[in-house]
mmCIF file of C-alpha atoms and ligand atoms in Angstrom:
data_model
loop_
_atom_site.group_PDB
_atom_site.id
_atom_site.type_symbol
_atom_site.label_atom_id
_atom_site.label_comp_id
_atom_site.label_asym_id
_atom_site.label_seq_id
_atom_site.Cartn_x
_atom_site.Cartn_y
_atom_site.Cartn_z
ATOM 1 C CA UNK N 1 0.000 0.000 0.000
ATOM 2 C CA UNK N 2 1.416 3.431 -1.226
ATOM 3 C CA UNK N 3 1.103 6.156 1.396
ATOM 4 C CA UNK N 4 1.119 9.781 0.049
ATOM 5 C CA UNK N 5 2.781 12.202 2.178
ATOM 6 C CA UNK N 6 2.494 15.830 2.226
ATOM 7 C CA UNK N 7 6.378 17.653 2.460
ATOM 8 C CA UNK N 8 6.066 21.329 3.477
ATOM 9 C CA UNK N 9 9.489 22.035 4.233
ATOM 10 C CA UNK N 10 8.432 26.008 4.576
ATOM 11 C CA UNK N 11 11.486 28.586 5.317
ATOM 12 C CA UNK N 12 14.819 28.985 6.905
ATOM 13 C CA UNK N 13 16.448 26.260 8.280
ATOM 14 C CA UNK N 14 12.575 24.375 7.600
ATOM 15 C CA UNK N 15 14.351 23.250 4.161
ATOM 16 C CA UNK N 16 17.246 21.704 5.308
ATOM 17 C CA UNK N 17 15.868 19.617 8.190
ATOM 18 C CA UNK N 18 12.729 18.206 5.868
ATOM 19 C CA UNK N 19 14.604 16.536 2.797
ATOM 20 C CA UNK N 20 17.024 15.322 5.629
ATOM 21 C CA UNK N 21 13.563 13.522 7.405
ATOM 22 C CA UNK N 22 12.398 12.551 3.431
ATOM 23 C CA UNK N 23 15.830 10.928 3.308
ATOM 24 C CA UNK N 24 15.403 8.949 6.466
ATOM 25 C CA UNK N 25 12.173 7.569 5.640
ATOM 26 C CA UNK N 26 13.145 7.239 1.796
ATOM 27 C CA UNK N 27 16.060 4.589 3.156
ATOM 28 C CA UNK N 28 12.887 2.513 4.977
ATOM 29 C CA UNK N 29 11.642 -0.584 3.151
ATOM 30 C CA UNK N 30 8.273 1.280 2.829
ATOM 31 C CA UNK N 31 6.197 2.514 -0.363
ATOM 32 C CA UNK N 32 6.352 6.235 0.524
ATOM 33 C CA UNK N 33 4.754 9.307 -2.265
ATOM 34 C CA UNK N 34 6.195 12.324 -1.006
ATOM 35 C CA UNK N 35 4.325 15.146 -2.427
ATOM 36 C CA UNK N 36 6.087 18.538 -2.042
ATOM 37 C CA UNK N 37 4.433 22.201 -1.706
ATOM 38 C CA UNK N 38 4.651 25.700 -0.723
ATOM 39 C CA UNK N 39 3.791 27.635 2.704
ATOM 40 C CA UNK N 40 5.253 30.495 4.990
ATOM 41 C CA UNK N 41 7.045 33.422 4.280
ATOM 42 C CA UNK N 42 8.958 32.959 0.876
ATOM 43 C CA UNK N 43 5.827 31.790 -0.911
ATOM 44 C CA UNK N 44 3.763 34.749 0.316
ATOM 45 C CA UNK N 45 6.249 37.244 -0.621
ATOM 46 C CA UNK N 46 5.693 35.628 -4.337
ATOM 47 C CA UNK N 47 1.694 35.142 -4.312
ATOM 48 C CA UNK N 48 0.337 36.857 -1.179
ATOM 49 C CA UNK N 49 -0.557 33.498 0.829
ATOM 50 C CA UNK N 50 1.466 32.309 3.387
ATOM 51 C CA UNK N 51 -0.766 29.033 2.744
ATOM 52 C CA UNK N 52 -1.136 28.392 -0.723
ATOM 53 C CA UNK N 53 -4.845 26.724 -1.159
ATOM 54 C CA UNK N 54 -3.198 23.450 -2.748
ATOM 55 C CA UNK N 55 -0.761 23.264 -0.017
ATOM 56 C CA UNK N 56 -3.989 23.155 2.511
ATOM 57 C CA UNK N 57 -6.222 20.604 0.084
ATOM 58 C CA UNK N 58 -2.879 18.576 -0.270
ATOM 59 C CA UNK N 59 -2.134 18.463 3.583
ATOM 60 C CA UNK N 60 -5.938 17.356 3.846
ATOM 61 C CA UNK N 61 -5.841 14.509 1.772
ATOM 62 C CA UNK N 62 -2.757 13.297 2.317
ATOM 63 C CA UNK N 63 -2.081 10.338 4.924
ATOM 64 C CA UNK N 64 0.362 12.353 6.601
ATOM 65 C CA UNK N 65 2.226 15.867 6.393
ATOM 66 C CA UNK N 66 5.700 16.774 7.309
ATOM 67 C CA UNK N 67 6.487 20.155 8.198
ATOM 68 C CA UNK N 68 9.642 22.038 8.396
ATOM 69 C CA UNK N 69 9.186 25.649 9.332
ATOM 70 C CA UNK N 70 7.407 28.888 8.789
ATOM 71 C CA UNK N 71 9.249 32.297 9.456
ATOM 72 C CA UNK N 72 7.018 35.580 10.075
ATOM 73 C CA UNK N 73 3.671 33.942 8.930
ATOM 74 C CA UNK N 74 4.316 30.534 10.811
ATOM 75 C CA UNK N 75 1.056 31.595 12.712
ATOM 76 C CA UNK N 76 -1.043 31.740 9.001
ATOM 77 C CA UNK N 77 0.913 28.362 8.284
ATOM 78 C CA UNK N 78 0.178 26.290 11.307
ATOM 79 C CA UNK N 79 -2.703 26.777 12.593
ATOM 80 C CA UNK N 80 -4.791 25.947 9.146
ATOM 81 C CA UNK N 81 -2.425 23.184 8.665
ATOM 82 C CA UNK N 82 -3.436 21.959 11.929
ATOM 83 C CA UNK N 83 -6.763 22.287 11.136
ATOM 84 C CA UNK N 84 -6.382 20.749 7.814
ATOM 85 C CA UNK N 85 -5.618 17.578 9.357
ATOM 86 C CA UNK N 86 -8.293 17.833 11.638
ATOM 87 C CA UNK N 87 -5.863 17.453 14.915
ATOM 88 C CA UNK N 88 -7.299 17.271 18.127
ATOM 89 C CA UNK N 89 -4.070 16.368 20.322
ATOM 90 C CA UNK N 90 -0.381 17.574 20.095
ATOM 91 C CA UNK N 91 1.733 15.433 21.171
ATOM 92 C CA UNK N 92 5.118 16.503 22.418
ATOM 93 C CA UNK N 93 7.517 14.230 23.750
ATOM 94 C CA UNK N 94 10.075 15.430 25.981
ATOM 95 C CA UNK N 95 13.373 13.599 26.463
ATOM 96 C CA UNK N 96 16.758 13.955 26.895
ATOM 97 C CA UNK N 97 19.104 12.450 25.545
ATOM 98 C CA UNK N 98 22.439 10.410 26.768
ATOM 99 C CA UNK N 99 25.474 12.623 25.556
ATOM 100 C CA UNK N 100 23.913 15.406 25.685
ATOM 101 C CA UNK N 101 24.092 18.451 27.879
ATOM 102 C CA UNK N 102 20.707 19.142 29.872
ATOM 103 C CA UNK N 103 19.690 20.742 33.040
ATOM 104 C CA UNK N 104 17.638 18.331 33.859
ATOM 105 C CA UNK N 105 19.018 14.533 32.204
ATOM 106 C CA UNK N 106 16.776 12.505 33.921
ATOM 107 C CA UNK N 107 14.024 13.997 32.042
ATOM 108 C CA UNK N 108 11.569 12.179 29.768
ATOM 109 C CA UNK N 109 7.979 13.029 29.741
ATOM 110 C CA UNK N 110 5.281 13.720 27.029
ATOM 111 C CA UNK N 111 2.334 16.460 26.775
ATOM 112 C CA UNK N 112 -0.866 15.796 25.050
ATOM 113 C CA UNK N 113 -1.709 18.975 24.537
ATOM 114 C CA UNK N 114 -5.548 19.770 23.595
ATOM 115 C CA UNK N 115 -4.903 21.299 20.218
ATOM 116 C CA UNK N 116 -8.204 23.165 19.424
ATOM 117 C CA UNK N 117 -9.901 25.512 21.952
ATOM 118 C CA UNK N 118 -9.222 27.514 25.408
ATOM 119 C CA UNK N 119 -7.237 30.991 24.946
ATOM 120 C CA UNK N 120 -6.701 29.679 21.300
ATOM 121 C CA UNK N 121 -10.211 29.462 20.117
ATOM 122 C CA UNK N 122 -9.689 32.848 18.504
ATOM 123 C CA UNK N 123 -12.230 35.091 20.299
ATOM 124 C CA UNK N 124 -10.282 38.391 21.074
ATOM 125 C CA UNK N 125 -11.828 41.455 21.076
ATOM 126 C CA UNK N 126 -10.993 45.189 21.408
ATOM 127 C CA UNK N 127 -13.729 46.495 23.338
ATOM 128 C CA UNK N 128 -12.412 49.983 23.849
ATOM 129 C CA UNK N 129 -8.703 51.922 23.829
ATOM 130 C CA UNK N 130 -8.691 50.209 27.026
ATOM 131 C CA UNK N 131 -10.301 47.260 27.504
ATOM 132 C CA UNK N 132 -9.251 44.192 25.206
ATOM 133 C CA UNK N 133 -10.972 40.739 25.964
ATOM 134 C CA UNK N 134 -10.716 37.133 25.548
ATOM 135 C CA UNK N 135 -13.162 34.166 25.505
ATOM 136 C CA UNK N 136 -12.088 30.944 26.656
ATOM 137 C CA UNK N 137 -14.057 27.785 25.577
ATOM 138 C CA UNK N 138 -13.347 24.486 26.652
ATOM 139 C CA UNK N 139 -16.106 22.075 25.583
ATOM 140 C CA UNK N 140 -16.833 19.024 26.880
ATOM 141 C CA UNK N 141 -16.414 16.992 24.014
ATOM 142 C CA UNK N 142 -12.836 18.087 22.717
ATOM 143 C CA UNK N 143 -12.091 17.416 26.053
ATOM 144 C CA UNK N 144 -13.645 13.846 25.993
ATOM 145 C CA UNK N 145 -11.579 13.437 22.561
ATOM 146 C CA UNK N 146 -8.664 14.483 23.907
ATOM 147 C CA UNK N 147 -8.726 11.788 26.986
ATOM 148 C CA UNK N 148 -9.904 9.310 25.104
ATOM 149 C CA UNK N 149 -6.448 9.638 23.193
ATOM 150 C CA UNK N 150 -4.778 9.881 26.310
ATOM 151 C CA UNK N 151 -6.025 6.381 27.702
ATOM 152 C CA UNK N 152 -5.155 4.469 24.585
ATOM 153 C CA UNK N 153 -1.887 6.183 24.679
ATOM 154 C CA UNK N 154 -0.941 4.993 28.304
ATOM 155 C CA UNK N 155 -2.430 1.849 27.835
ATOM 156 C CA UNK N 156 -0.657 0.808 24.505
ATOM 157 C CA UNK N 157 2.888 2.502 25.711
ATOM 158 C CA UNK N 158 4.864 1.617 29.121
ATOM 159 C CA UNK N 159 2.715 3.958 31.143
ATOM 160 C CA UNK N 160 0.668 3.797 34.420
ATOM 161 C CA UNK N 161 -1.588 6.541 34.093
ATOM 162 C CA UNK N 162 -1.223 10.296 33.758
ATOM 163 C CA UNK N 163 -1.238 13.730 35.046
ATOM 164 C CA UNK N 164 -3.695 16.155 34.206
ATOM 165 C CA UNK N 165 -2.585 19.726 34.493
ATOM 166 C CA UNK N 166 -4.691 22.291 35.041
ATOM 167 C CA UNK N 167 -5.945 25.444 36.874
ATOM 168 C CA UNK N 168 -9.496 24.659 38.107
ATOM 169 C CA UNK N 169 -9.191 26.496 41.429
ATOM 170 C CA UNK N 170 -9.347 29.330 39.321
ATOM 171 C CA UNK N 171 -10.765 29.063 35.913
ATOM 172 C CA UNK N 172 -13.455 26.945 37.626
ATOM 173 C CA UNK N 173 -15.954 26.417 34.772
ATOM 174 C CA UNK N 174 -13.545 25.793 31.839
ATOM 175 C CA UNK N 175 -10.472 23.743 33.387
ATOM 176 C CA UNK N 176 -13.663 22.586 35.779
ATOM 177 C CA UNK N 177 -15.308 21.036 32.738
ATOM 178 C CA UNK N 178 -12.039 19.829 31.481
ATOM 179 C CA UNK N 179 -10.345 18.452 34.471
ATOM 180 C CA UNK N 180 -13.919 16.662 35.317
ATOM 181 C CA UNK N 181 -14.390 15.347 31.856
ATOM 182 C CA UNK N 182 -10.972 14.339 31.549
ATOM 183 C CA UNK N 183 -10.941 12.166 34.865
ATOM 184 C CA UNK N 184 -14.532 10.596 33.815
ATOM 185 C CA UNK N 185 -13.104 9.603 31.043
ATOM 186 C CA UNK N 186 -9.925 7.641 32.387
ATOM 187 C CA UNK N 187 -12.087 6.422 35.454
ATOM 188 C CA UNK N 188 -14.292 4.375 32.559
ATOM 189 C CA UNK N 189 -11.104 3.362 31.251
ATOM 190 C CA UNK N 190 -10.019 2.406 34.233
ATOM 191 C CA UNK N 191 -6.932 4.473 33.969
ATOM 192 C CA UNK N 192 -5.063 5.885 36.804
ATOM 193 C CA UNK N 193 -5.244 9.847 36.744
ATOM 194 C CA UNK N 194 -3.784 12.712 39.207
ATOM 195 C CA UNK N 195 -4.071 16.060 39.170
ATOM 196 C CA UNK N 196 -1.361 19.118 39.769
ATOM 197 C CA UNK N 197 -2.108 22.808 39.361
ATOM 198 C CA UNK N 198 0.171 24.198 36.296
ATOM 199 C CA UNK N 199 1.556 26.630 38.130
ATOM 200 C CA UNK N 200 2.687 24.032 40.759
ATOM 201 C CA UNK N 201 3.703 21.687 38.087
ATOM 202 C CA UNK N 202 6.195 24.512 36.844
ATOM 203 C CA UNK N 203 8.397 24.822 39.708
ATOM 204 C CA UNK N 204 7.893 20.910 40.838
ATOM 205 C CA UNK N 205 9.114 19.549 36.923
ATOM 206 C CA UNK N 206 12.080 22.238 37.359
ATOM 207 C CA UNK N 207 12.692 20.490 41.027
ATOM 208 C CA UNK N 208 12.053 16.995 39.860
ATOM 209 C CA UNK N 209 11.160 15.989 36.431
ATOM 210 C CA UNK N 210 10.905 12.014 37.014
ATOM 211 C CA UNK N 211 7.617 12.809 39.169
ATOM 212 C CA UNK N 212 5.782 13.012 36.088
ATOM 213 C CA UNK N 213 5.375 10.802 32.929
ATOM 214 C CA UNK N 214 2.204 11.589 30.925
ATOM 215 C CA UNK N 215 1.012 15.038 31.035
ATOM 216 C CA UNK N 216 -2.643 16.319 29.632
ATOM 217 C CA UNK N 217 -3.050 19.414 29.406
ATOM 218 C CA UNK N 218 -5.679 22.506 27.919
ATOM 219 C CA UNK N 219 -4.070 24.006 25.022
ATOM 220 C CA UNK N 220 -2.309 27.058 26.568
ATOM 221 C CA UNK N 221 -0.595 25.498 29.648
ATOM 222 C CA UNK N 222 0.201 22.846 27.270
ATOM 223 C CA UNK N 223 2.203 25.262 25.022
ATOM 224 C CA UNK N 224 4.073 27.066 27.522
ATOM 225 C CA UNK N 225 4.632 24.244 30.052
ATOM 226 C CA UNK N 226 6.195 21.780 27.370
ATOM 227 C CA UNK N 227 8.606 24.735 26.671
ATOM 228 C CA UNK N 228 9.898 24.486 29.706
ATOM 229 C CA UNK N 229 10.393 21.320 29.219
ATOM 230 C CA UNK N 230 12.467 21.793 26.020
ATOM 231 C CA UNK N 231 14.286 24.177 28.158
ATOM 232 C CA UNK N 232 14.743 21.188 30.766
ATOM 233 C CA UNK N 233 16.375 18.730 28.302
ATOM 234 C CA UNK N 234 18.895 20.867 25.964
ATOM 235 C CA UNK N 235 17.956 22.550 23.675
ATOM 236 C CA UNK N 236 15.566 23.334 20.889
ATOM 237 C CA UNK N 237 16.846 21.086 17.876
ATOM 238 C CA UNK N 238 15.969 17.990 19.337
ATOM 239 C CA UNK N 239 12.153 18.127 20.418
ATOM 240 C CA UNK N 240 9.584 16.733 17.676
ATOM 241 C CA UNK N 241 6.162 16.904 18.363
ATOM 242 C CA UNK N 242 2.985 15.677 16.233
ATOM 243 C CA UNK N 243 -0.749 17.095 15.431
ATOM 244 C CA UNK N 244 -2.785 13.949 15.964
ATOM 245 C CA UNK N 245 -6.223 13.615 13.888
ATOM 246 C CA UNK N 246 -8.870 10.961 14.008
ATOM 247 C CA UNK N 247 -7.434 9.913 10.342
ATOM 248 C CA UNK N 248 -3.844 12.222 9.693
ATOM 249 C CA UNK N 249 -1.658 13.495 11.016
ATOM 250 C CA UNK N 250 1.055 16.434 10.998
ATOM 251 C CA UNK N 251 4.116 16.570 12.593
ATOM 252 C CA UNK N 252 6.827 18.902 13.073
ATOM 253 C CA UNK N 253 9.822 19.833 14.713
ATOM 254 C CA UNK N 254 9.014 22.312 17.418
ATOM 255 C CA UNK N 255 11.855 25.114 16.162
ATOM 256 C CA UNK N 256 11.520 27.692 13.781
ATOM 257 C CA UNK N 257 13.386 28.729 10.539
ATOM 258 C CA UNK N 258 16.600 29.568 12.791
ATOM 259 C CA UNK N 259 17.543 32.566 10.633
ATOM 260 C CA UNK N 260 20.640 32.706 12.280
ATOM 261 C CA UNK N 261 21.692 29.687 11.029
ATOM 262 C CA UNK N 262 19.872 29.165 8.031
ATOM 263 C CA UNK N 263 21.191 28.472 4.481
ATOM 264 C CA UNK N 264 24.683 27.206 5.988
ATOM 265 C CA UNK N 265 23.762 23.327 6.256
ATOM 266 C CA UNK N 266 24.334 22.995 9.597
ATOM 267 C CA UNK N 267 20.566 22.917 11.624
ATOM 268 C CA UNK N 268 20.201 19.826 13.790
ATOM 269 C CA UNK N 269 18.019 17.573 11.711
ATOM 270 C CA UNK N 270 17.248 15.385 14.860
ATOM 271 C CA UNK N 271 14.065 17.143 15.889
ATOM 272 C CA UNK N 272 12.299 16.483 12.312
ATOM 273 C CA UNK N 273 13.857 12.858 12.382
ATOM 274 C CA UNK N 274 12.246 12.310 14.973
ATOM 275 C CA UNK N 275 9.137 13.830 14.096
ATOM 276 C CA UNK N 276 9.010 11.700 11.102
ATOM 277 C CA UNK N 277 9.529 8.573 13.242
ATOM 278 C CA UNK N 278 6.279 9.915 15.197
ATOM 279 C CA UNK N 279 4.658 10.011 11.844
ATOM 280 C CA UNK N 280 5.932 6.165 11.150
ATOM 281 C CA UNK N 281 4.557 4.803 14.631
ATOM 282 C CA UNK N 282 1.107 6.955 13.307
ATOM 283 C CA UNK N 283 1.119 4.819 10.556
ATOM 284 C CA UNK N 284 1.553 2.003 12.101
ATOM 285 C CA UNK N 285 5.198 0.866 11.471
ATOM 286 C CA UNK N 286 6.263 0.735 15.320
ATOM 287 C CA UNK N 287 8.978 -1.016 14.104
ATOM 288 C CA UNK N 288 10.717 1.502 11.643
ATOM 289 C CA UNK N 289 9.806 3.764 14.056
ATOM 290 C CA UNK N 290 12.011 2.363 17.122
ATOM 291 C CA UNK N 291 15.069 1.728 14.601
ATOM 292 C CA UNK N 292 14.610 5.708 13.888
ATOM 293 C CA UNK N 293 14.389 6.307 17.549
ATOM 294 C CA UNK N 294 17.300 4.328 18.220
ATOM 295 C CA UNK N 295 19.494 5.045 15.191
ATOM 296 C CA UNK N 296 18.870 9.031 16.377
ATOM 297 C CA UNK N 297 19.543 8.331 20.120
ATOM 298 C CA UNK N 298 22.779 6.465 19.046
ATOM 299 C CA UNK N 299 23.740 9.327 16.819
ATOM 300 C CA UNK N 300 23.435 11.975 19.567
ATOM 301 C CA UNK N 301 25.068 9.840 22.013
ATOM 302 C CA UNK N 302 28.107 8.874 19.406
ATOM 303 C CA UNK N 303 27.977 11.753 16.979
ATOM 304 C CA UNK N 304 28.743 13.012 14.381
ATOM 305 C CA UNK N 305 27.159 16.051 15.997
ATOM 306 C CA UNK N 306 25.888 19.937 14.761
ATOM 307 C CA UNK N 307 26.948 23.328 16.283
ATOM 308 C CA UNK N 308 24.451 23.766 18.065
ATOM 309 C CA UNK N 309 25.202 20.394 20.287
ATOM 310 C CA UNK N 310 29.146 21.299 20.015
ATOM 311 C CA UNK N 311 30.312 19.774 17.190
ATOM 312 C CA UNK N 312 31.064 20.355 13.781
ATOM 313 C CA UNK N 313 29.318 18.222 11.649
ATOM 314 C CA UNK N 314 26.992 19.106 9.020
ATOM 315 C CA UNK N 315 23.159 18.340 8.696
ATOM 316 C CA UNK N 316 24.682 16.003 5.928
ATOM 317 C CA UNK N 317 27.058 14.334 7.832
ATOM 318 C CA UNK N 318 24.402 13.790 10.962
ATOM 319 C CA UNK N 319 21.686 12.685 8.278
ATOM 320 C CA UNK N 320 23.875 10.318 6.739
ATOM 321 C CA UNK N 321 25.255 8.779 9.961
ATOM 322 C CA UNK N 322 21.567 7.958 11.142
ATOM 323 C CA UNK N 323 20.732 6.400 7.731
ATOM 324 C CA UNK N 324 23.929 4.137 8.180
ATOM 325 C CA UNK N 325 22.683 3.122 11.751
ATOM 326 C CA UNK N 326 19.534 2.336 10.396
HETATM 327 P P1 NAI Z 1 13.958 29.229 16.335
HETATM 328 O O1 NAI Z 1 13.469 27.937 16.857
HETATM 329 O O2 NAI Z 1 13.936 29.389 14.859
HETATM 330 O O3 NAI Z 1 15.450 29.481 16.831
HETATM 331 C C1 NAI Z 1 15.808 29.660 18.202
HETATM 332 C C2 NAI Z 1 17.289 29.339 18.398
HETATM 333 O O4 NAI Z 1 17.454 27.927 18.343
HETATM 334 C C3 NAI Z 1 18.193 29.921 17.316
HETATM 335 O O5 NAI Z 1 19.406 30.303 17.896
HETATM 336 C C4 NAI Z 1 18.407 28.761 16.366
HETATM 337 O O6 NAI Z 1 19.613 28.805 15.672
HETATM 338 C C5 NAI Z 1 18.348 27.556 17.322
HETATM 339 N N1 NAI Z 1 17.806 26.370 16.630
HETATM 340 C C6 NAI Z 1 16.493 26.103 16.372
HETATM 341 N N2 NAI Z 1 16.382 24.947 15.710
HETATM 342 C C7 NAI Z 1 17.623 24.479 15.513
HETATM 343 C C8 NAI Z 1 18.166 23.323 14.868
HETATM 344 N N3 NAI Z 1 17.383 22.400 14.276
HETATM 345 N N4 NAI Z 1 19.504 23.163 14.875
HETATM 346 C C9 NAI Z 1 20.305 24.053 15.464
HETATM 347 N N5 NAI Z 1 19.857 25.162 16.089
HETATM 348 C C10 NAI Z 1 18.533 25.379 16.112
HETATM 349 O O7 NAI Z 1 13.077 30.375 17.019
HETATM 350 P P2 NAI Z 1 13.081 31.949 16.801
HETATM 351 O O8 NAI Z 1 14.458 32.427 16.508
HETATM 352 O O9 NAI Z 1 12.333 32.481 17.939
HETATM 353 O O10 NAI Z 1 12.181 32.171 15.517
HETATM 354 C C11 NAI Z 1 12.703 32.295 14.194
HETATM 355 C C12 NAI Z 1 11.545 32.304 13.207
HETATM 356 O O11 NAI Z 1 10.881 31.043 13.240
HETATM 357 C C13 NAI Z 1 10.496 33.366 13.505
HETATM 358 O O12 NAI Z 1 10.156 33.975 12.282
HETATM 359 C C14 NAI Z 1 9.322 32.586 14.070
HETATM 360 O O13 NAI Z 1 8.084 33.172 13.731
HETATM 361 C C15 NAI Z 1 9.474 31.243 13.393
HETATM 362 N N6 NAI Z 1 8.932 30.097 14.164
HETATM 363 C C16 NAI Z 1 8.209 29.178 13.472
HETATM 364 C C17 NAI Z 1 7.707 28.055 14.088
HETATM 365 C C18 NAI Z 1 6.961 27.074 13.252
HETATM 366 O O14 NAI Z 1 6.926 27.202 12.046
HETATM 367 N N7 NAI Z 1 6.368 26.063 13.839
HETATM 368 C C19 NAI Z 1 7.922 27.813 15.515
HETATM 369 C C20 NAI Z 1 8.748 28.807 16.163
HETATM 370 C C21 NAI Z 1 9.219 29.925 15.493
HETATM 371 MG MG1 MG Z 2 4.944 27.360 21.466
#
């Protein structure tokens, strides 16, 4: 069976680190169509649209999209690309890595992040000079979604239960419908659950990261707390992260276009390498996906390493030394 998948490489360093990730998968006994397109700054500087139409219809139909980066527009780029796919969950794996210098190595966690609604349902308003508002809506059935995902995802990996993060002392009727729904929903799964207030969870993963495995979270806390978490393991070329739907799937490394780097070959292609082995294991080829895993993990621990993790290897040289571990 062929798979078609989407390749928006984007700008900046986004076109370096994607063909690297095409060439990974390309060396994969598997019947890959990669279908290339436009999006972010570059192509809107040509045609007005950050997102090309075709780039949107493509990343809808396609099985599954790989993403580089977007510069200035990544917002225009994204979001509609997340909502192309119809993604629910973002899923953002946190983990360092042996070799490599983190402030916190004993770290290795993942957020499901609810990847619709709260802050970033998009109702702001300017109500006067002064006053600007903001709606938050948290629903009970993205919610419901959202855990359902979460107990199939602890039950099928090496997981006991997991955390849900949230601020219902306060926002008491949206994290309250959240956190509520959220715990119905693993207690009819019969999946463990506790709870920690996100503000609490900051300082405590900064104290102690191994307190917490599986983290669900609304979609703002989700952002900003798994960015800590990057911050905890060393740096921001090595954290993938995927935009789960019911049938596709986007993922993505969590960087950006790294003009200060870009167009000299040396980005860190680990964080879309491993994104695309998150887009294998969606698939369903567990199987390429751990040798990915593993030839990356060997490959940071070994080198050849990028700058950026004190080396001086290329994206090349790294790219090529994962395919050979393969
Ligand atoms: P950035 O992630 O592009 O870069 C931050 C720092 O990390 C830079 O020093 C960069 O060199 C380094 N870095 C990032 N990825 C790296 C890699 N793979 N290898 C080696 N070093 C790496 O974030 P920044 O500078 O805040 O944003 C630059 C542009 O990217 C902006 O225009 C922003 O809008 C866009 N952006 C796009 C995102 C997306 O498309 N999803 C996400 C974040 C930013
Ligand atoms: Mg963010």
């Amino acid at each position: 069976m062929t798979h078609e998948i989407a390749v928006v490489p984007g700008d900046g360093i986004g076109r370096e680190v994607t063909p690297a990730a095409v060439d990974v998968l390309s060396a994969l006994e598997i019947d890959f169509e990669f279908v290339e397109a436009d999006a972010g700054d570059a192509v809107a500087e040509e045609t007005g649209e950050a997102l090309p139409q075709e780039t949107y219809d493509l990343a809808a139909s396609a099985d599954a999209t790989l993403f580089g980066a977007a510069g200035e527009t990544a917002a225009d780029v994204i979001l509609p690309l997340r909502e192309a796919v119809d993604s629910f969950v973002n899923v953002r794996p946190a983990k360092a890595y042996p070799g490599i210098d983190a402030v916190r190595p004993e770290t290795d966690l993942v957020f499901l992040r609810e990847n619709t609604e709260g802050v970033y349902a998009g109702h702001e308003d300017r109500l006067t000079e002064d006053v600007a508002t903001l709606t938050r809506v948290v629903t009970q059935s993205a919610s419901r979604q959202l855990a359902e995902f979460a107990c199939e995802y602890v039950s099928e990996g090496d997981h006991d239960g997991f955390t849900i993060a949230h601020k219902a002392n306060v926002m008491r009727e949206t994290d309250g419908v959240f956190r509520d729904t959220v715990a119905a929903v693993a207690d009819e799964n019969g999946v463990e659950t506790d709870e920690v207030l996100m503000d609490a969870f900051a300082t405590r993963i900064c104290l102690d990261p191994t307190q917490f495995d599986v983290v669900v979270c609304p979609n703002l806390a989700g952002d900003v707390l798994s960015d800590l978490a990057a911050g905890l393991v060393g740096g921001l070329g090595l954290l993938p992260s995927a935009n789960v739907g019911p049938e596709r799937g986007l993922f993505e490394p969590v960087h950006g276009t790294a003009p200060d780097i870009a167009g000299e070959g040396v980005a860190n292609p680990a964080a879309t390498i491993v994104s695309a082995a998150m887009l294998l294991e969606y698939l369903g080829y567990d199987e390429e996906s751990d040798a990915v895993h593993e030839a990356v993990e060997s490959t940071l621990e070994n080198g050849p390493r990028t700058p950026d993790l004190g080396g001086d290897a290329s994206t090349e040289d790294v790219t090529n030394a994962i395919i050979d571990r393969l």
